[in-house]
Coordinates of C-alpha atoms in Angstrom, one line a residue:
M674 CA 0.0 0.0 0.0
P675 CA 1.3 3.5 -0.7
T676 CA 2.3 5.4 2.4
H677 CA 0.8 8.8 3.3
D678 CA 4.2 10.5 2.7
S679 CA 4.4 9.0 -0.8
K680 CA 0.9 10.2 -1.7
L681 CA 1.6 13.7 -0.4
S682 CA 5.1 14.2 -1.9
S683 CA 4.0 15.8 -5.1
S684 CA 1.8 18.4 -3.3
L685 CA 4.6 19.2 -0.8
A686 CA 7.0 19.7 -3.7
A687 CA 4.7 21.9 -5.6
T688 CA 4.1 24.1 -2.5
T689 CA 7.8 24.5 -1.9
R690 CA 8.5 25.8 -5.4
G691 CA 5.5 28.1 -5.4
D692 CA 2.9 26.2 -7.3
I693 CA 0.3 26.2 -4.6
D694 CA -2.7 25.9 -6.9
D695 CA -1.2 22.7 -8.4
A696 CA -0.6 21.4 -4.9
I697 CA -4.2 22.0 -4.0
K698 CA -5.5 20.4 -7.2
T699 CA -3.4 17.2 -6.7
L700 CA -4.8 16.9 -3.2
D701 CA -8.3 17.5 -4.3
A702 CA -8.1 14.5 -6.6
Q703 CA -7.2 12.3 -3.6
L704 CA -10.2 13.6 -1.7
A705 CA -12.7 12.4 -4.3
G706 CA -15.3 9.8 -3.5
E707 CA -15.2 8.0 -0.2
S708 CA -12.1 10.0 1.0
K709 CA -14.0 13.3 0.9
N710 CA -14.3 13.3 4.7
D711 CA -10.9 11.8 5.5
L712 CA -9.4 13.5 8.6
L713 CA -5.7 13.6 7.4
L714 CA -6.4 14.7 3.9
N715 CA -8.6 17.5 5.0
L716 CA -6.0 18.6 7.5
E717 CA -3.5 18.7 4.6
K718 CA -5.9 20.5 2.3
G719 CA -6.9 23.1 4.9
E720 CA -3.2 23.9 5.4
L721 CA -2.4 24.2 1.7
L722 CA -5.4 26.6 1.3
R723 CA -4.2 28.6 4.3
V724 CA -0.7 28.9 2.8
G725 CA -2.5 30.2 -0.4
A726 CA -4.4 32.8 1.7
R727 CA -7.7 31.1 0.8
Y728 CA -9.0 31.3 4.4
K729 CA -12.6 30.6 3.9
D730 CA -12.0 27.5 1.9
S731 CA -9.3 26.5 4.4
Q732 CA -11.8 26.8 7.2
T733 CA -14.3 24.5 5.4
A734 CA -11.6 21.8 5.1
F735 CA -10.6 22.2 8.7
E736 CA -14.3 22.0 9.9
I737 CA -14.6 18.6 8.2
A738 CA -11.4 17.4 10.0
D739 CA -12.6 18.9 13.3
A740 CA -15.8 16.9 13.1
K741 CA -13.7 13.8 13.1
V742 CA -11.6 14.9 16.1
R743 CA -14.8 15.8 18.0
E744 CA -15.9 12.2 17.5
W745 CA -12.6 11.1 19.0
E746 CA -13.1 13.5 21.9
N747 CA -16.6 12.2 22.6
L748 CA -15.3 8.6 22.8
A749 CA -12.3 9.6 24.9
K750 CA -14.7 11.1 27.4
T751 CA -17.5 8.5 27.4
A752 CA -16.0 5.2 26.2
P753 CA -12.2 5.4 26.3
D754 CA -11.9 1.6 26.2
K755 CA -13.1 1.6 22.6
L756 CA -10.1 3.7 21.6
M757 CA -7.6 1.7 23.7
G758 CA -8.5 -1.8 22.6
Q759 CA -8.6 -1.5 18.8
I760 CA -8.4 -5.0 17.5
G761 CA -7.1 -4.1 14.1
A762 CA -4.0 -2.3 15.6
V763 CA -3.2 -5.3 17.6
F764 CA -3.3 -7.9 14.9
M765 CA -2.7 -6.0 11.6
G766 CA -0.7 -3.0 12.8
D767 CA -1.5 0.6 13.6
A768 CA -1.8 1.5 9.9
S769 CA -4.9 -0.7 9.6
I770 CA -7.2 1.5 11.8
P771 CA -8.7 4.8 11.0
Y772 CA -6.4 7.8 11.6
E773 CA -7.3 9.7 14.8
G774 CA -4.6 12.4 14.5
Q775 CA -1.5 13.0 16.6
D776 CA -2.3 14.8 19.8
Y777 CA -0.4 17.9 18.9
E778 CA -2.2 17.9 15.5
K779 CA -5.6 17.9 17.3
V780 CA -4.5 21.0 19.3
M781 CA -3.0 22.7 16.3
L782 CA -6.3 22.2 14.4
T783 CA -8.2 24.5 16.7
T784 CA -5.3 26.9 16.6
R785 CA -5.3 27.0 12.8
M786 CA -9.1 27.5 12.9
A787 CA -8.6 30.5 15.3
L788 CA -5.9 32.0 12.9
N789 CA -8.3 31.6 10.0
R790 CA -11.1 33.4 11.9
L791 CA -8.7 36.3 12.6
N792 CA -7.9 36.5 8.8
L793 CA -11.6 36.6 8.1
G794 CA -12.1 39.4 10.6
D795 CA -14.1 37.2 13.1
L796 CA -12.4 37.9 16.4
D797 CA -15.2 36.7 18.6
T798 CA -15.3 33.2 17.0
A799 CA -11.5 33.1 17.1
R800 CA -12.1 33.4 20.9
V801 CA -14.3 30.3 20.8
D802 CA -11.7 28.3 19.0
I803 CA -9.1 29.4 21.5
K804 CA -11.4 28.2 24.3
R805 CA -11.8 24.9 22.6
T806 CA -8.1 24.5 22.4
H807 CA -7.8 24.5 26.1
E808 CA -10.7 22.1 26.5
R809 CA -9.2 19.7 23.9
E810 CA -5.9 19.7 25.8
A811 CA -7.7 18.7 28.9
V812 CA -9.4 15.7 27.2
I813 CA -6.1 14.6 25.7
A814 CA -4.3 14.8 29.1
E815 CA -7.0 12.7 30.8
F816 CA -7.2 10.1 28.1
R817 CA -3.4 9.6 27.7
A818 CA -3.0 9.2 31.5
R819 CA -5.6 6.4 31.4
E820 CA -4.0 4.9 28.3
T821 CA -0.6 4.8 30.0
V822 CA -2.0 2.9 33.0
E823 CA -3.7 0.5 30.7
A824 CA -0.6 -0.2 28.6
E825 CA 1.5 -0.7 31.7
Q826 CA -1.1 -3.2 33.0
Q827 CA -1.2 -5.1 29.8
A828 CA 2.6 -5.2 29.5
K829 CA 2.8 -6.6 33.0
E830 CA 0.2 -9.3 32.3
K831 CA 2.0 -10.4 29.1
G832 CA 5.5 -10.0 30.5
V833 CA 6.5 -7.4 27.9
K834 CA 9.2 -4.9 28.7
T835 CA 8.5 -1.6 27.1
G836 CA 10.9 1.2 26.1
A837 CA 13.0 1.9 23.0
K838 CA 16.0 0.2 24.6
E839 CA 14.1 -3.1 24.5
L840 CA 13.8 -2.9 20.7
N841 CA 16.8 -4.4 19.1
G842 CA 18.1 -2.0 16.4
Y843 CA 15.8 0.9 17.1
P844 CA 17.5 4.3 17.0
V845 CA 16.9 5.2 20.7
E846 CA 18.9 8.5 20.4
T847 CA 16.1 10.0 18.3
L848 CA 13.7 9.9 21.3
N849 CA 16.2 10.5 24.1
D850 CA 17.4 13.8 22.6
P851 CA 17.6 16.4 25.4
E852 CA 15.3 18.7 23.3
V853 CA 12.7 15.9 23.3
L854 CA 13.0 15.0 27.0
K855 CA 12.7 18.5 28.3
L856 CA 9.2 19.0 26.7
K857 CA 6.4 18.7 29.2
N858 CA 4.2 16.6 26.9
G859 CA 3.5 15.9 23.2
Y860 CA 0.5 18.0 22.7
Q861 CA 0.8 21.5 24.2
N862 CA 2.7 24.1 22.2
A863 CA 3.8 27.7 23.0
L864 CA 2.3 29.1 19.8
S865 CA -1.3 28.1 20.8
H866 CA -1.0 29.6 24.2
Y867 CA 0.8 32.8 23.1
L868 CA -1.9 33.3 20.4
A869 CA -4.6 32.8 23.2
G870 CA -2.9 35.6 25.2
F871 CA -2.8 37.9 22.1
V872 CA -6.5 37.3 21.2
Y873 CA -7.7 37.8 24.8
E874 CA -5.7 41.0 25.0
A875 CA -7.1 42.3 21.7
L876 CA -10.6 41.6 23.2
N877 CA -9.6 43.7 26.2
E878 CA -9.7 40.6 28.6
P879 CA -6.2 40.9 30.3
G880 CA -7.4 38.5 33.0
L881 CA -7.6 35.7 30.5
A882 CA -4.6 36.9 28.4
A883 CA -2.2 36.6 31.3
P884 CA -2.6 32.7 31.7
G885 CA -2.1 32.3 28.0
Y886 CA 1.2 34.2 28.1
R887 CA 2.2 32.5 31.3
K888 CA 1.6 29.0 29.8
A889 CA 3.6 29.9 26.7
I890 CA 6.6 30.9 29.0
E891 CA 6.2 27.6 30.9
L892 CA 6.4 25.6 27.6
R893 CA 9.3 27.7 26.2
P894 CA 11.1 29.3 29.1
D895 CA 13.8 32.0 28.9
L896 CA 12.6 33.7 25.7
P897 CA 12.5 37.5 26.1
V898 CA 9.8 37.8 23.4
L899 CA 7.4 35.6 25.4
E900 CA 8.3 37.1 28.7
E901 CA 7.6 40.6 27.5
G902 CA 4.2 39.4 26.4
L903 CA 3.3 38.9 30.1
R904 CA 5.4 41.6 31.7
G905 CA 4.1 44.4 29.5
L906 CA 0.4 43.3 29.6
D907 CA -0.7 45.8 32.2
Q908 CA 0.8 48.7 30.4
R909 CA -0.6 47.7 27.0
T910 CA -4.1 47.3 28.3
S911 CA -4.3 50.5 30.5
F912 CA -4.2 54.2 29.9
R913 CA -0.4 54.0 30.0
R914 CA -0.4 52.3 26.6
Q915 CA 1.9 54.0 24.1
K916 CA -0.2 56.2 21.8
G917 CA 0.0 56.5 18.0
V918 CA 1.5 53.0 17.4
T919 CA 0.3 49.6 16.3
D920 CA 1.1 46.4 18.3
V921 CA 2.3 44.1 15.4
L922 CA 2.8 40.4 15.8
F923 CA 4.6 38.5 13.1
I924 CA 4.1 34.7 13.0
I925 CA 6.8 33.2 10.7
E926 CA 6.5 29.5 10.0
A927 CA 9.1 27.6 8.2
G928 CA 9.3 24.2 6.3
N929 CA 7.1 21.2 6.8
A930 CA 6.5 18.9 9.8
P931 CA 8.7 15.8 9.8
A932 CA 7.9 12.4 8.2
R933 CA 7.7 9.1 10.0
K934 CA 9.9 6.4 8.6
S935 CA 9.4 2.7 9.0
K936 CA 12.1 0.5 10.6
K937 CA 12.1 -3.2 11.0
V938 CA 13.1 -4.2 14.5
A939 CA 14.0 -7.7 15.9
F940 CA 11.5 -8.7 18.6
P941 CA 12.5 -11.8 20.7
I942 CA 9.5 -14.0 21.8
P943 CA 10.0 -16.9 24.4
T944 CA 8.5 -20.3 23.3
T945 CA 8.7 -23.8 24.5
N946 CA 11.8 -24.4 22.3
G947 CA 13.5 -21.2 23.3
L948 CA 13.5 -17.7 21.9
V949 CA 12.1 -17.0 18.5
T950 CA 12.9 -13.7 16.8
V951 CA 10.0 -11.9 15.1
S952 CA 10.6 -8.9 12.9
L953 CA 8.2 -6.0 13.5
S954 CA 7.8 -2.5 12.0
F955 CA 8.1 0.6 14.2
P956 CA 8.0 4.3 13.2
V957 CA 11.0 6.5 13.5
I958 CA 11.3 10.3 13.3
Y959 CA 14.8 11.6 12.6
P960 CA 15.9 15.0 13.7
E961 CA 16.1 17.7 11.0
K962 CA 19.7 18.5 10.4
N963 CA 19.1 21.7 8.3
S964 CA 16.4 23.4 10.3
F965 CA 15.6 27.0 9.3
E966 CA 17.0 29.6 11.7
L967 CA 15.6 33.2 12.2
Q968 CA 17.2 35.7 14.6
Q969 CA 15.4 38.8 13.4
L970 CA 13.4 40.4 10.6
N971 CA 13.5 44.0 9.4
V972 CA 10.5 46.3 9.2
G973 CA 11.9 49.4 7.4
D974 CA 14.9 50.5 9.6
I975 CA 13.6 48.5 12.6
A976 CA 15.2 45.2 13.4
L977 CA 12.8 43.0 15.3
P978 CA 14.3 40.1 17.3
A979 CA 12.5 36.8 16.5
A980 CA 12.1 33.8 18.8
L981 CA 11.6 30.1 18.0
I982 CA 8.5 29.2 20.1
T983 CA 7.5 25.8 18.6
D984 CA 9.4 23.0 16.9
F985 CA 7.1 20.3 15.5
N986 CA 10.1 18.0 14.7
V987 CA 10.8 17.9 18.4
M988 CA 7.1 17.7 19.4
A989 CA 6.5 14.8 16.9
R990 CA 9.3 12.9 18.5
K991 CA 8.0 13.6 22.0
A992 CA 4.6 12.4 21.0
L993 CA 6.2 9.2 19.6
H994 CA 8.3 8.8 22.8
D995 CA 5.1 8.9 24.8
E996 CA 3.2 6.7 22.4
L997 CA 5.8 3.9 22.3
P998 CA 4.8 1.9 25.3
A999 CA 1.2 1.3 24.1
M1000 CA 2.5 0.7 20.5
Q1001 CA 5.1 -1.8 21.9
T1002 CA 2.4 -3.7 23.8
R1003 CA 0.2 -4.0 20.8
A1004 CA 3.2 -5.2 18.7
A1005 CA 4.1 -7.7 21.4
V1006 CA 0.7 -9.3 21.2
R1007 CA 1.1 -9.5 17.4
A1008 CA 4.6 -10.9 17.8
I1009 CA 3.6 -13.6 20.3
G1010 CA 1.0 -14.8 17.8
K1011 CA 3.5 -15.0 15.0
G1012 CA 6.1 -16.6 17.3
L1013 CA 3.7 -19.3 18.3
I1014 CA 2.9 -20.1 14.7
Q1015 CA 6.6 -20.2 13.9
D1016 CA 7.2 -22.5 16.9
Q1017 CA 4.5 -24.9 15.9
A1018 CA 5.9 -25.0 12.3
N1019 CA 9.4 -25.9 13.7
K1020 CA 7.8 -28.8 15.6
K1021 CA 5.7 -30.2 12.8
L1022 CA 7.6 -29.2 9.6
G1023 CA 11.1 -29.1 10.7
P1024 CA 13.7 -26.3 10.2
L1025 CA 12.7 -25.8 6.5
G1026 CA 9.0 -25.4 7.4
G1027 CA 9.9 -23.1 10.3
L1028 CA 12.0 -20.9 7.9
L1029 CA 9.2 -20.7 5.4
T1030 CA 6.8 -19.7 8.2
N1031 CA 9.2 -17.1 9.4
V1032 CA 9.4 -15.7 5.8
V1033 CA 5.6 -15.5 5.8
A1034 CA 5.5 -13.8 9.1
V1035 CA 7.9 -11.1 7.9
A1036 CA 6.0 -10.6 4.7
T1037 CA 2.7 -10.1 6.5
E1038 CA 4.2 -7.4 8.7
G1039 CA 3.5 -4.2 6.8
E1040 CA 5.2 -0.9 7.0
A1041 CA 4.9 1.2 10.2
D1042 CA 2.1 3.7 10.2
D1043 CA 3.6 6.9 8.7
R1044 CA 0.4 9.0 8.8
M1045 CA 1.1 12.6 10.0
W1046 CA 0.0 16.1 9.2
R1047 CA 3.0 16.9 7.0
G1048 CA 1.6 20.3 5.8
L1049 CA 2.2 21.8 9.3
P1050 CA 5.3 23.9 9.5
E1051 CA 8.4 22.4 11.1
R1052 CA 9.2 25.6 13.1
V1053 CA 7.3 28.6 14.2
F1054 CA 8.9 32.0 15.2
V1055 CA 7.3 35.1 16.5
A1056 CA 8.4 38.7 16.5
R1057 CA 6.4 41.6 18.2
A1058 CA 6.8 45.3 18.6
F1059 CA 5.0 48.7 18.7
V1060 CA 5.4 50.2 15.2
P1061 CA 4.1 53.6 14.1
P1062 CA 1.4 53.3 11.3
G1063 CA 2.7 53.7 7.7
E1064 CA 4.2 51.9 4.7
Y1065 CA 7.2 49.7 5.4
D1066 CA 9.5 47.2 3.5
V1067 CA 9.5 43.9 5.4
R1068 CA 12.6 41.8 4.8
I1069 CA 13.2 38.2 5.9
P1070 CA 17.0 37.6 5.9
N1071 CA 18.4 34.9 3.6
Q1072 CA 15.2 34.6 1.7
A1073 CA 15.6 35.6 -2.0
D1074 CA 12.0 36.6 -2.3
G1075 CA 11.6 37.6 1.4
N1076 CA 10.7 41.2 0.7
Q1077 CA 7.2 42.6 0.9
K1078 CA 5.5 46.1 1.2
L1079 CA 3.4 46.2 4.3
T1080 CA 0.9 48.8 5.4
I1081 CA 0.9 48.9 9.3
D1082 CA -2.3 50.2 10.8
G1083 CA -4.8 49.3 13.6
R1084 CA -4.5 48.9 17.3
Y1085 CA -3.4 45.3 16.9
M1086 CA -2.0 43.6 13.8
V1087 CA -1.1 40.0 12.9
V1088 CA 1.2 39.2 9.9
P1089 CA 1.4 35.5 8.9
V1090 CA 4.4 34.4 6.8
R1091 CA 5.3 30.9 5.6
L1092 CA 8.8 30.2 4.4
F1093 CA 10.3 27.4 2.3
K1094 CA 13.8 27.1 0.9
N1095 CA 12.9 28.7 -2.4
K1096 CA 9.6 30.3 -1.7
T1097 CA 8.1 32.9 0.7
Y1098 CA 4.3 33.2 1.1
F1099 CA 3.1 36.4 2.8
G1100 CA -0.4 35.9 4.1
E1101 CA -3.1 38.6 4.5
P1102 CA -2.3 40.8 7.4
V1103 CA -5.0 41.2 10.1
R1104 CA -5.8 44.6 11.5
L1105 CA -7.8 44.8 14.7
G1106 CA -9.2 48.1 16.1
A1107 CA -8.0 51.6 15.5
V1108 CA -4.7 53.2 16.4
T1109 CA -5.0 55.2 19.7
A1110 CA -4.5 58.8 18.7
L1111 CA -1.6 60.8 19.9
P1112 CA -2.5 63.5 22.5
T1113 CA -2.8 67.0 20.9
P1114 CA 0.2 69.2 22.0
P1115 CA -0.8 71.9 24.5
A1116 CA 0.5 74.7 22.3
A1117 CA -1.8 73.5 19.5
E1118 CA -4.7 73.3 21.9
E1119 CA -4.2 76.9 23.0
K1120 CA -3.9 78.1 19.4
A1121 CA -7.1 76.2 18.4
A1122 CA -9.0 77.6 21.4
K1123 CA -7.8 81.3 21.0
P1124 CA -10.4 83.3 19.0
P1125 CA -9.1 84.9 15.8
V1126 CA -8.2 88.5 15.8
P1127 CA -10.8 90.6 13.9
A1128 CA -9.5 92.2 10.7
G1129 CA -8.1 95.7 11.1
R1130 CA -7.5 95.2 14.9
R1131 CA -4.0 95.2 16.2
T1132 CA -2.9 93.7 19.5
K1133 CA -0.2 95.1 21.7
P1134 CA 2.5 92.5 22.4
A1135 CA 2.8 91.6 26.0
A1136 CA 5.8 93.0 27.9
P1137 CA 8.4 90.4 29.0
S1138 CA 8.1 89.4 32.7
K1139 CA 11.1 90.2 34.9
P1140 CA 12.9 87.3 36.5
K1141 CA 12.3 87.0 40.2
G1142 CA 15.5 85.3 41.1
K1143 CA 18.5 83.3 40.0
L1144 CA 16.6 79.9 40.0
E1145 CA 13.8 81.0 37.9
K1146 CA 16.2 82.7 35.5
A1147 CA 18.3 79.6 35.1
V1148 CA 15.2 77.5 34.4

């Protein structure tokens, strides 16, 4: 069977070279017929349409995908056992069951929907999607905690040792990377929570904005850009706010989320005649060696520092790290079945029959499940500053086509940018509210208030006042 990565490769290639319409057309062909409501394909389509600044169409695709995720949420809350004990995954492999989405993909879906709402000028509904993001995270957290307990219990009952080190030949270092291990979990990301803070702030709800900024800092500590979001909140939402400027947030996304590769791993199974080795497929995600780096971007003569707040290569590996015990338990049940068949063949058919049975067992083990939302960016950066309204040249360093004229205006502004190696997509900027006017200078106020002198009437200039002392004179 073709893998998801192989089916999506032409669309990804077309997007990176700037042929976004061709990429969408190719994906539309795959969505025909029974696949029109497919979760993963609609996630991919929604993302391509968003890159192409077709936000309304993107939202339609995301809503189809969101309906599928809501079904998963309902089961996770009301009948979690139905999700944990999927027979097909146990006996045929994870690729045989309907795709339910990675946990970080479920969270990013509502975040993407909120961003689309902003681009469509619907701030209130964007707030609803932000709220659903928090609720979805809570459902995921509770379900995964129960699943971990269930997987540990099953592993104990079947005598299975779980962990990447138990898989002979598995590249353990990809999951034990310090960047992976320091993540709190595999579903919460700083972008979603920073955006929550920004949206609540734009709606003049600083009491809700503060927790969003605080959570973003918890997920990505020691980043000045994120810390300033929380530290400067009171001033930005009070009478002390700087006048005559726009609060501009740049969201710069680079590359594509990583692919899962399939790797065969030797799995030892104890039988009455000793250990029998069964070959099973497990997914691997390799670190990206040439990840995009962005230290700053230029807005006219202003250099804005940029911060990496979300890395989906690292998040995907963290999700796989957390998923591996349950995956390993399902694989162990499958391996035990194959091991018993091979053991019986050795007894009845001799070594040659056992060898043939082993060949069949290997042949019936398909590739590991590689389904992932590849259209998501690999990395997300943010830059934020107060900028006076006006026309500016925006420049992204080291991008041949990374220049764009930008009109800055509004009380708040969001500028989405998507970067690939040979192509830069500037999305439609979002302007929220009106710029707070600068106070009128006192001299101008007096001049405006002073009645005009009637024609033909001359006024005598006032005599200069005498200084009263050395202090006043110095002043």
